[in-house]
Amino acid sequence: MSTNFLCKRVVSVSLTNVGLILEISKTQMHLLRNARLLFFRSFSSPKQHSFSVSYLINSCGLSQEKALSASRKVQFETPERADSVLAVLRDYGCTDTHISKAVSKYPLLLTADPEKTLLPKLEFFRSVGFSGPDIVSIVVSSPYILKRSLENQIIPNYNFLKSVVMMNENIVRAFISTFWFSVQNVPETVAANIATLKEIGVPISNIRFLVKYLPNVVSQNREKFSTTVKKVIEMGFSPLRHSFLNAVQVSCQLTEFTFEHKIEVYRRWGLTDDEIMLMFRLDPICMRHSEKKISSVMDFLVNKMGWDPVAIARYPSVFARSLEQKVIPRCSVVKVLQMKGLVKKDLSLSILAYTEKNFINRFVVKYEQDVPELLSLYKGKIGISDLIFASEEIRAKKQL
C-alpha cells in the first residue's frame, strides 16, 4: 500500500515538475519574443523618429519642442502620404499657419488617406454650404473630425443640428467643439432633453444657445437632466429667462458637495443663506468660481475697500471680473474720489460694467485736475497709500 502511494506521489511530483518546466519555457519564449520586438523597435525607431521630427519642423512648421512631442504620436519614414494630406488641406484654403496648428493638435492627421478619409468630409462640408473660412476653422479647431465616420457621425450630427440651430454658422461653431464627436448617440439624448425644455416653455432661442454653446449640459442623462430642471425651477428661476440656462448649467456641472462648499465659502464672509441664494438667482455662475477667487475678491473689497458684503452680493458678477485688471484699478480710483468727496459714497459695483473708455472719461479724465495721479493709480503705477502720502506732502508744503 505504501509502495503504491509512493509511486503515485513520484508520478504526481514528476508531472508537476514537467508542467513547471513547460510554464517556465513559455515564459522564457514570451520574454524572448518581447526582447526581439524591443530589439527591432530600438533598431528601427531612431530613423523613423528622426525623419518624422524633421518633416514636422520643415513641412508642417512646428517648433522643435512641438515636433518632438508630436513624433511620439506619429512616425513615418517617407513623405508621400503626409505630402498628399498637406496638399488636400491647402486646396481647401489652409495656410502654413493653419496646418501647423492642426498638426500640433492632431499629428495622426498626417497618416489619413486623402482620397478615402479626408476628401469625402471636406466635400460634404462644401456641399452643405460651409464657406472656405468655415471649413478652415473646423480643420484648425477640431482636426479630429476629419477621421470620424461621415455616415455614422458627421452627417447625423449635421442633420440634427440643422433641425435645431438652423444656420450654418451656428453648426460650424458646434462642430468646432469636439464634444459632438466624442460621445455616442448625442442627437438622441439631446433631442429628448430639448423636448423637456420645450414642455416647460423655454424659448427656442435659449434652446439653441444651449445646443450651440453648452452641448455638454443639454446632453446629460435624460433622468438626471429632468431632475436638474425641476430643481432649478423650485429655486425660483423662470424658464423664460436666460439665467435659467445658467442655473441648469451650474447645477449639472457641480456636485451637491461642491455646491454646498461654495455656499460655506460665502457664509464665511458674513452672508446669510437667503443672501447667498439671492446672489445665485442674480448670477448662477457665481457658484462656479474657485474658493481662492471668491476669497481674493472679498478680501480686497471688504478689508481694503471697506465694502459691505451684502452690497457685494447684489452684484455677484464681480467674481467673474479680473481682480488685477479690472476690480482693483477701478475700485481704487473710486475709493480715492470718495475719500476726497468728489463722488457719492453709495456708488455700486456697477462701475465694473462700464467700458474702458467710458470709465476713464467719467472717473479719471473728469477729475484729473483735482487728483493728477489718478491715471497712474488706475494703471497700477502707484497704490492708494502712495497717492494719499503724496497728497499729504503737497498739502504740508502749501501750508508752509
CSV table of N, CA and C in Angstrom, one decimal, residues 12 31 44 55 74 89 106 128 159 163 166 179 184 207 209 224-225 236 248 264 273 304 315 333 352:
chain,number,residue,atom,x,y,z
A,12,SER,N,3.1,12.1,-9.5
A,12,SER,CA,2.5,13.4,-9.3
A,12,SER,C,3.5,14.5,-9.3
A,31,LEU,N,9.3,36.1,-23.2
A,31,LEU,CA,10.3,37.2,-22.9
A,31,LEU,C,11.3,37.3,-24.1
A,44,SER,N,14.9,50.1,-35.3
A,44,SER,CA,14.2,50.8,-36.5
A,44,SER,C,13.7,52.2,-36.1
A,55,TYR,N,10.4,66.3,-40.7
A,55,TYR,CA,9.2,66.6,-41.5
A,55,TYR,C,8.3,67.5,-40.8
A,74,VAL,N,3.0,60.0,-33.9
A,74,VAL,CA,3.0,59.6,-35.3
A,74,VAL,C,4.5,59.5,-35.8
A,89,LEU,N,-5.3,69.8,-47.7
A,89,LEU,CA,-5.6,70.9,-46.8
A,89,LEU,C,-5.4,72.2,-47.4
A,106,TYR,N,-3.4,67.4,-33.7
A,106,TYR,CA,-3.7,66.0,-34.1
A,106,TYR,C,-2.7,65.5,-35.1
A,128,VAL,N,-22.8,71.3,-48.3
A,128,VAL,CA,-23.9,71.8,-47.4
A,128,VAL,C,-23.8,73.3,-47.2
A,159,ASN,N,-27.3,66.9,-39.6
A,159,ASN,CA,-28.8,67.0,-39.8
A,159,ASN,C,-29.5,67.3,-38.5
A,163,SER,N,-31.6,70.9,-37.7
A,163,SER,CA,-33.0,71.0,-37.3
A,163,SER,C,-33.3,71.8,-36.1
A,166,MET,N,-30.4,75.6,-37.1
A,166,MET,CA,-30.7,76.0,-38.4
A,166,MET,C,-29.5,76.6,-39.2
A,179,PHE,N,-17.0,68.1,-28.8
A,179,PHE,CA,-17.9,67.3,-28.0
A,179,PHE,C,-18.9,66.5,-28.9
A,184,GLN,N,-21.1,59.1,-28.1
A,184,GLN,CA,-22.0,58.3,-29.0
A,184,GLN,C,-23.5,58.7,-28.7
A,207,ILE,N,-32.9,77.5,-26.2
A,207,ILE,CA,-32.6,76.1,-26.5
A,207,ILE,C,-31.4,76.1,-27.5
A,209,PHE,N,-29.2,78.3,-27.9
A,209,PHE,CA,-28.0,78.8,-27.2
A,209,PHE,C,-27.4,77.6,-26.5
A,224,LYS,N,-31.4,62.5,-15.2
A,224,LYS,CA,-30.7,63.5,-14.4
A,224,LYS,C,-31.0,64.9,-14.9
A,225,PHE,N,-31.1,65.1,-16.2
A,225,PHE,CA,-31.4,66.4,-16.7
A,225,PHE,C,-32.8,66.9,-16.3
A,236,GLY,N,-36.7,79.0,-8.0
A,236,GLY,CA,-37.3,80.3,-8.3
A,236,GLY,C,-36.9,80.8,-9.6
A,248,VAL,N,-29.2,75.9,-14.8
A,248,VAL,CA,-29.1,74.5,-15.2
A,248,VAL,C,-27.7,74.1,-15.4
A,264,GLU,N,-20.7,77.6,1.8
A,264,GLU,CA,-20.0,77.7,3.0
A,264,GLU,C,-18.9,78.8,2.9
A,273,ASP,N,-27.8,82.5,4.3
A,273,ASP,CA,-28.2,81.6,3.2
A,273,ASP,C,-29.2,82.3,2.3
A,304,LYS,N,-10.0,95.9,2.3
A,304,LYS,CA,-9.1,97.0,1.8
A,304,LYS,C,-10.0,98.2,1.3
A,315,TYR,N,-24.2,92.3,-6.5
A,315,TYR,CA,-23.5,92.4,-7.8
A,315,TYR,C,-22.6,91.2,-8.0
A,333,VAL,N,-9.6,103.7,-7.8
A,333,VAL,CA,-9.9,105.1,-8.3
A,333,VAL,C,-11.1,105.7,-7.6
A,352,LEU,N,-18.0,98.4,-12.7
A,352,LEU,CA,-17.2,97.4,-13.4
A,352,LEU,C,-17.8,97.1,-14.7
